[in-house]
XYZ file of C-alpha atoms in Angstrom:
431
model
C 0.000 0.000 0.000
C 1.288 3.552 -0.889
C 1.969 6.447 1.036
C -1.349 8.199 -0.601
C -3.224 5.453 0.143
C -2.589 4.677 4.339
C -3.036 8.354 4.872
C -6.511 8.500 3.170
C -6.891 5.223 4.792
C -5.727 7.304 8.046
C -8.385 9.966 6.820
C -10.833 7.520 7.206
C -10.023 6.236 10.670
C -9.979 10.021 11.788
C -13.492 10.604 10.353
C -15.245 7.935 12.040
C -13.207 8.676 15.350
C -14.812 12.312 15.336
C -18.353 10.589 14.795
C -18.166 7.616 17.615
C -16.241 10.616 19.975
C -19.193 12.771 19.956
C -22.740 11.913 18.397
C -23.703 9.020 20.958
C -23.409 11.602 23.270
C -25.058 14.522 22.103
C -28.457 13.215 23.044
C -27.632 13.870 26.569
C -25.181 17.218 25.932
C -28.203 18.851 24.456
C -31.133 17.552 26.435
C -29.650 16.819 29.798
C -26.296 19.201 30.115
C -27.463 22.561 28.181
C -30.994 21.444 29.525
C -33.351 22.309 26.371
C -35.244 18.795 26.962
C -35.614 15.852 24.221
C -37.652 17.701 21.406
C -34.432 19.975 21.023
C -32.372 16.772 21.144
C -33.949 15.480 18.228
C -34.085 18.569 16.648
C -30.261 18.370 17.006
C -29.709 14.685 15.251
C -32.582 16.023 12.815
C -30.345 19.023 11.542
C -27.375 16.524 11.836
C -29.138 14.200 9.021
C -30.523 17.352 7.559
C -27.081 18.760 6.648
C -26.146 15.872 4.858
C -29.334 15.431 2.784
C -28.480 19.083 1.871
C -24.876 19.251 0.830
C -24.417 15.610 -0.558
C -26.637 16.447 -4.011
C -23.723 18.980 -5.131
C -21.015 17.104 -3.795
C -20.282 14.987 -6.397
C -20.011 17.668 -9.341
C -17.854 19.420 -7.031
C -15.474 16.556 -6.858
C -15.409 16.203 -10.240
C -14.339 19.362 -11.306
C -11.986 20.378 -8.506
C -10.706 17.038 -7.313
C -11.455 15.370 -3.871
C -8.763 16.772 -2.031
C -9.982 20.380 -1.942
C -13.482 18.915 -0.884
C -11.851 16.820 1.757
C -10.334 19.743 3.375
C -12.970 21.945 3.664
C -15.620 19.463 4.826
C -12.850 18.928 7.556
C -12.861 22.786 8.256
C -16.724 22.806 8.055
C -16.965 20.140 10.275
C -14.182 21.239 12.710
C -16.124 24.455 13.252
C -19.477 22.808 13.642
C -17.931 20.760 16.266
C -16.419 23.658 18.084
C -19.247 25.675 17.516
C -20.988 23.382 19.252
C -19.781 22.430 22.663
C -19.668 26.358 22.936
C -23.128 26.708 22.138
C -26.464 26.600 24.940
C -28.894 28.076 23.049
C -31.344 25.439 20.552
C -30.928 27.669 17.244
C -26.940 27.832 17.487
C -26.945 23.888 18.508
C -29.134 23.578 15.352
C -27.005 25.445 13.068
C -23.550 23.827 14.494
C -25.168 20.112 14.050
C -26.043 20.945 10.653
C -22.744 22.157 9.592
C -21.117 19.432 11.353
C -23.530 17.186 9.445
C -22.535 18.351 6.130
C -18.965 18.321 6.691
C -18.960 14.347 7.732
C -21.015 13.581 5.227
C -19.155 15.533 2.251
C -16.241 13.908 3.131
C -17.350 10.242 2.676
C -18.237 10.418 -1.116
C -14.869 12.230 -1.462
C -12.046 10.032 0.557
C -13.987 7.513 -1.745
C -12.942 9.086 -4.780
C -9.506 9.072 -3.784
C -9.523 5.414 -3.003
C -10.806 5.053 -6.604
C -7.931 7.211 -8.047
C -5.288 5.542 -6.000
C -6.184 1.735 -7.150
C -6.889 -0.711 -9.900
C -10.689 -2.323 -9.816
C -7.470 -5.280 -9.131
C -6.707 -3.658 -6.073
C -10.221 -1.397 -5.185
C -12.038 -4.315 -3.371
C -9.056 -4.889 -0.986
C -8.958 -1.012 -0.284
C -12.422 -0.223 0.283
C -12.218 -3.558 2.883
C -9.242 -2.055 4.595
C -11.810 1.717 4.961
C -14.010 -0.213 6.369
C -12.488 -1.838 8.886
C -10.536 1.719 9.517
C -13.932 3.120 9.925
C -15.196 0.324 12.639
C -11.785 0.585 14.355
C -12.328 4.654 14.316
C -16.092 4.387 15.704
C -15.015 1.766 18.519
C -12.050 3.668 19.730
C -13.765 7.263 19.468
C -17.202 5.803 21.561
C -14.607 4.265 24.011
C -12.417 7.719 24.633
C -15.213 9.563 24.537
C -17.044 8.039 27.297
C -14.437 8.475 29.917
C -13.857 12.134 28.913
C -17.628 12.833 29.210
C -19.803 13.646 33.146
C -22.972 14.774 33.024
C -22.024 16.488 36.205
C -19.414 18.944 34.238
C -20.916 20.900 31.036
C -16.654 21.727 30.552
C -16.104 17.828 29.944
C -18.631 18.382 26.866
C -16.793 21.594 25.764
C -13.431 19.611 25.817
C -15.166 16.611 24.014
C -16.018 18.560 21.180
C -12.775 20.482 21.374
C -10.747 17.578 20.660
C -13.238 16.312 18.213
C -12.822 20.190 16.084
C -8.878 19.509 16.622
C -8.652 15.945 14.985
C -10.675 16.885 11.741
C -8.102 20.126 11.607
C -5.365 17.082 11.762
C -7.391 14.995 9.028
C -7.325 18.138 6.823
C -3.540 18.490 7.678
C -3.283 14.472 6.539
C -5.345 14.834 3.611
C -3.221 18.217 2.269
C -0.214 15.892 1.913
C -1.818 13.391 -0.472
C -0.537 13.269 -3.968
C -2.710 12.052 -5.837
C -1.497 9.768 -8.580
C -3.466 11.397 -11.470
C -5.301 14.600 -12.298
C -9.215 14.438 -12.957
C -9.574 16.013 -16.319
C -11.211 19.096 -15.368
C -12.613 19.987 -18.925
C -13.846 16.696 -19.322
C -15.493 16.303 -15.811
C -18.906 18.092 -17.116
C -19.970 16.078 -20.712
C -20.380 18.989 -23.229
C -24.207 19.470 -23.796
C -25.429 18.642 -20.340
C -26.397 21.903 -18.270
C -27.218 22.452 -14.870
C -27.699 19.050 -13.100
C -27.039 16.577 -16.251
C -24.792 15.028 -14.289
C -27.768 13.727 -12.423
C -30.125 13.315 -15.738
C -26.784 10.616 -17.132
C -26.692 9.042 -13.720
C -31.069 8.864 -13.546
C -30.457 6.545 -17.024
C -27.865 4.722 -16.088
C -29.829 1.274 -15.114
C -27.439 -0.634 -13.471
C -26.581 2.734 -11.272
C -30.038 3.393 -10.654
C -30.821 -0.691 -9.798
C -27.689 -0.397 -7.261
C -29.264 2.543 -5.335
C -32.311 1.001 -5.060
C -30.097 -2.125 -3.675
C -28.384 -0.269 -1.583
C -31.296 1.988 0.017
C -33.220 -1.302 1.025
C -29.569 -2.827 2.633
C -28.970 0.408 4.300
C -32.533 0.883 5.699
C -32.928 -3.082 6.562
C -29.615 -3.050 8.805
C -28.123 0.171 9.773
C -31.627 1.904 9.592
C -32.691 -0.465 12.080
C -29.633 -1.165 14.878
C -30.239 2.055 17.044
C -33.946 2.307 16.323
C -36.314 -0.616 15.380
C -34.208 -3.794 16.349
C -33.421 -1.717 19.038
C -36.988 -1.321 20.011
C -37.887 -4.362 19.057
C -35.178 -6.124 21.625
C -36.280 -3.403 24.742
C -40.181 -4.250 24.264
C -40.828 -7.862 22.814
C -37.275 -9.555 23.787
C -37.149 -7.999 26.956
C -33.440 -7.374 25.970
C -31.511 -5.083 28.956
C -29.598 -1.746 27.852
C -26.658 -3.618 28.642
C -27.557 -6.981 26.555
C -27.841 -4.116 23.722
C -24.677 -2.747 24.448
C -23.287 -6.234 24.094
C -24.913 -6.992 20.927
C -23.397 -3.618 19.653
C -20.317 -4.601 20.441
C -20.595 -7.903 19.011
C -21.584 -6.329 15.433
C -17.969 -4.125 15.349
C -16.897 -7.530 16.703
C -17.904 -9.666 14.246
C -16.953 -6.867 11.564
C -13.314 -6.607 13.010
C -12.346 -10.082 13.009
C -14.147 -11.839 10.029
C -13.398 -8.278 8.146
C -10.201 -9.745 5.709
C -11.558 -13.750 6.674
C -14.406 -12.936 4.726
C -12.248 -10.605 1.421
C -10.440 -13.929 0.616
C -13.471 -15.383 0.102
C -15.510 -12.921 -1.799
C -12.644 -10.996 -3.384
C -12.427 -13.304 -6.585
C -16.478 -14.019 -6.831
C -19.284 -12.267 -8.166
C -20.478 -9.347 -6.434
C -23.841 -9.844 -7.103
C -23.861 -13.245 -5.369
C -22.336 -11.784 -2.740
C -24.731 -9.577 -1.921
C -27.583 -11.974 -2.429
C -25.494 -14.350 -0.082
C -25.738 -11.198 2.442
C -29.652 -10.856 1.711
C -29.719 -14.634 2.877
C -27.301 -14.562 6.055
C -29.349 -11.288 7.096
C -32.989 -13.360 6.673
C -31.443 -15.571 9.372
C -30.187 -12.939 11.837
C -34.034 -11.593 11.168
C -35.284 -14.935 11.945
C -32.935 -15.253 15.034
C -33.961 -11.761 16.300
C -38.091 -12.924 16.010
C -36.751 -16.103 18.111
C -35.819 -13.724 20.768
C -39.082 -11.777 21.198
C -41.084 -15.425 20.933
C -40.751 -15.979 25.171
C -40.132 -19.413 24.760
C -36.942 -19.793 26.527
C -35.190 -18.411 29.109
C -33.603 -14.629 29.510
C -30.561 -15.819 28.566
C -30.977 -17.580 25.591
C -33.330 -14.380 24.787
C -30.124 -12.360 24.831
C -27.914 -14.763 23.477
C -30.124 -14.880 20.331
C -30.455 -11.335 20.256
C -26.471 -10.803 19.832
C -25.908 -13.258 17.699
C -28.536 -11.320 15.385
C -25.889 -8.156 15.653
C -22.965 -10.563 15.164
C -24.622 -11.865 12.009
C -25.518 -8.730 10.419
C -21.727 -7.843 11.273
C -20.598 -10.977 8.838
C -22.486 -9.288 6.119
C -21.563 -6.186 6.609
C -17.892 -7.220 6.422
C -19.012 -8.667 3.140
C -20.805 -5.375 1.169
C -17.430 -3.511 2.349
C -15.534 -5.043 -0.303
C -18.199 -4.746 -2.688
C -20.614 -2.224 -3.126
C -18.065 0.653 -3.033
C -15.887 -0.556 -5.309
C -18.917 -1.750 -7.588
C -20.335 2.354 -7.697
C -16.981 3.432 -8.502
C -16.370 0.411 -11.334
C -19.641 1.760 -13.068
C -18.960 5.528 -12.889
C -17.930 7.244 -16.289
C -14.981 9.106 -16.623
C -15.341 12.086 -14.842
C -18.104 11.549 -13.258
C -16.724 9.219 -9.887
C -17.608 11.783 -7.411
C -21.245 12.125 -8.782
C -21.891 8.383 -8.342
C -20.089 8.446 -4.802
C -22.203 11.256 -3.495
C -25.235 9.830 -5.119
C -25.065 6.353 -3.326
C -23.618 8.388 0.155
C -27.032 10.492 -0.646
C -28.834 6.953 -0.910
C -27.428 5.903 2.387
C -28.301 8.741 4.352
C -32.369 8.994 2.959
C -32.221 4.971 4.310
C -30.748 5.950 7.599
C -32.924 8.871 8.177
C -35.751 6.325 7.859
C -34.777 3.890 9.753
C -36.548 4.891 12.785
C -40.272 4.446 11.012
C -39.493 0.994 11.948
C -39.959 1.720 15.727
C -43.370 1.686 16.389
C -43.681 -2.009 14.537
C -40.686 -3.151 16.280
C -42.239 -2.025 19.759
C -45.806 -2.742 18.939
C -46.597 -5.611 16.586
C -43.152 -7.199 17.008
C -43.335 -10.345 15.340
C -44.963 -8.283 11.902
C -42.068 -6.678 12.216
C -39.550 -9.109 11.799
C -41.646 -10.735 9.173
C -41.682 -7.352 6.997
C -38.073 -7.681 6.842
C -37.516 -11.210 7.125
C -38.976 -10.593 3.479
C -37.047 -7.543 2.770
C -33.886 -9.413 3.514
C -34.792 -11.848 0.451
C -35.859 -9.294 -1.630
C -32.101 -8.085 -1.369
C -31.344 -11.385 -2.493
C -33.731 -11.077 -5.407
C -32.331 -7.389 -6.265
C -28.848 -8.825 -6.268
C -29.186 -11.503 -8.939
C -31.353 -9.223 -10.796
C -28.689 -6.148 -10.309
C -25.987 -8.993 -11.932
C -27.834 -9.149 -15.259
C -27.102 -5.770 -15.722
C -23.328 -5.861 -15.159
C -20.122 -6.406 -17.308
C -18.279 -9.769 -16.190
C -15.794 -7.234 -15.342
C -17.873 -4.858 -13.039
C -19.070 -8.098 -11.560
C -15.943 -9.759 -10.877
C -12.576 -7.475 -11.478
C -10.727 -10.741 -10.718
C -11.451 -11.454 -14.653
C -8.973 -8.838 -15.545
C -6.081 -10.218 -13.586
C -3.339 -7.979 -13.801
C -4.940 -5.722 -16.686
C -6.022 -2.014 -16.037
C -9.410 -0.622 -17.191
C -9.464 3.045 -18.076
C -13.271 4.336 -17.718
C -14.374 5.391 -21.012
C -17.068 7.641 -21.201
C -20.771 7.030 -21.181
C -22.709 5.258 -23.593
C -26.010 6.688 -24.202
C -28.372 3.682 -25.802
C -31.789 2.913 -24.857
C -32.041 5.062 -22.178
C -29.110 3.380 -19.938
C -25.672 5.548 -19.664
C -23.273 2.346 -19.880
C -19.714 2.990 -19.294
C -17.454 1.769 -22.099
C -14.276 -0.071 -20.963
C -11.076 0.563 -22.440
C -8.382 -2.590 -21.126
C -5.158 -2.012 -21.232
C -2.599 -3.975 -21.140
């Protein structure tokens, strides 16, 4: 691995550290510490969600035309004054403005350390790097919810102050990290925009790209059906009809970074050289039995224990397939992007991901009230991913489906294709 590539990788770790540091806590800096109650609690993670949904829809062009270094940086400076903004702030409308800029710096910066993980590999090499961001991501999250909890006391509004202190610090350091990147080729600036497309026809060539558009619809019902759910429905679902403890859900949180930690680079050797579409319908099935598991749980028919052993091995199994879409749907956006256009189809499927996590919590009142419909809705939702999958795979190159075809080889994006409505991108091998 080259130098560009561990400190992006290190770019990565640092963004997630800044996210597990400070947003399981901000619940109780806003509502309990500055004292504004739980409506302007919510209203905080609301404008947290709400600054992504905002900024990610002009990311991408962005990227494109001035490169994702540039974009990195100033999400980190965006983000490092939201941050610092807010542990200074105890009134609701500056907490509400700093979460929302702090919102839209984390998430512009997603879509964009992407793109340089893209321009620093080989679709060869991509699946093994977007595995090792993942797992730099998980290790960030862990390690920032663990030193953030002993810096934190309800008792002391200053340790909150210092919390998000360090936190504005750290993304000044990733922008610092990210400034020394060379990046191993130039976007072509002039090219970035196709000639004839105005004002969002970056989005029209995306909208008729079929296998683009069948992967965000993929990839909104995987996003909604697992991370949508951990903190919210499952999590309601465990509380109410498992009669899970907060501390048999900590466990089974811990047992999903677990799980995601060790089988992480187990699991790439196997799925590195197969199709990505089975993959992901192999995820669709491992995911209909942690769903399965979970409604086990809530049934009362055995004892506490085997209640919350069931329950965590739900998290632990959702963890496996996790550490099998890392390797794969990333790497799969960036393998069907024209030339020029990366960033657009980064930010588009980082836009996708937040709309399913923002979401996620309509699954809450099912998951609390008519449990066992719930886990049946997406007992069925898991095998529809399956279905999507294989259906996705029709629509893909052997190449985009399995880059282990090409071997050594390098593929040059060519650009788009129009035909029959679907924005292909040509391949050009050489070798």
């Amino acid at each position: 691995m080259g130098a560009a590539m561990r400190r992006i990788q290190a770019g990565n770790a640092l963004t997630a550290f800044g996210i597990g540091f400070t947003v399981p806590f901000l619940y109780i800096y806003v509502a309990q510490v500055r004292g504004l109650g739980s409506m302007a609690a919510t209203s905080a993670f609301v404008a947290f969600a709400l600054g992504a949904l905002v900024a990610l829809p002009f990311t991408g062009r962005v990227i494109d035309r001035r490169g994702p270094v540039p974009v990195v940086m100033g999400a980190a400076v965006a983000a490092s004054a939201g941050a610092l903004s807010l542990g200074l702030s105890s009134g609701v409308v500056p907490i509400l403005l700093s979460a929302l800029a702090l919102g839209a710096g984390q998430a512009v910066m997603q879509p964009a350390l992407a793109t340089m993980i893209v321009w620093c590999s080989t679709p060869s090499t991509r699946t093994r790097a977007f595995a090792l961001q993942f797992f730099m991501q998980n290790l960030g999250l862990g390690i920032g919810g663990l030193a953030g909890g002993q810096i934190v006391d309800v008792s002391r509004p200053g340790s909150f102050t210092l919390l998000f202190g360090i936190e504005a610090v750290m993304f000044l350091v990733l922008a610092a990290v990210i400034a020394t990147v060379r990046m191993p080729q130039a976007p072509g600036i002039k090219d970035a925009v196709p000639k004839g497309q105005g004002a969002g026809g970056g989005w029209a060539r995306l909208l008729r790209h079929k296998a683009m558009v069948q992967l965000c619809l993929l990839g909104f019902v995987l996003f909604f059906a697992c991370y949508g759910q951990f903190e919210s429905g499952l999590a309601a679902f465990g509380t109410e009809a498992a009669g899970i403890s907060p501390s048999t859900l900590g466990f089974a949180l811990a047992a999903n970074t677990g799980a995601i930690v060790v089988a992480q680079f187990v699991v790439l050797k196997l799925v590195e050289k197969r199709r990505r579409s089975r993959v992901i319908a192999l995820v669709g099935l491992i995911w209909t039995v942690a769903w399965l598991i979970a409604g086990f749980s809530g049934l009362g028919h055995g004892s506490a224990t085997m209640a919350a052993a069931a329950f965590v091995s739900t998290y632990a199994l959702f963890g496996i397939g996790e550490a099998m879409l890392s390797p794969t749907l990333a790497p799969l956006v960036a393998d069907l992007a024209p030339e020029g256009s990366v960033g657009q189809y980064n930010s588009a499927f980082a836009l996708v991901k937040q709309m399913a996590l923002a979401l996620g919590p309509l699954g809450v009142p099912l998951g609390a009230g008519v449990p066992m419909l719930y886990i049946g809705i997406f007992v069925l939702v898991s095998l529809g991913i399956a279905g999507l999958a294989l259906r996705l795979g029709r629509q893909l190159s052997p190449a985009q489906d399995n880059p282990s075809l090409l071997g050594g080889r390098v593929v040059a994006q060519g650009p788009a294709v129009a035909g029959k409505g679907a924005a292909q991108p040509a391949e050009r091998v050489a070798v």
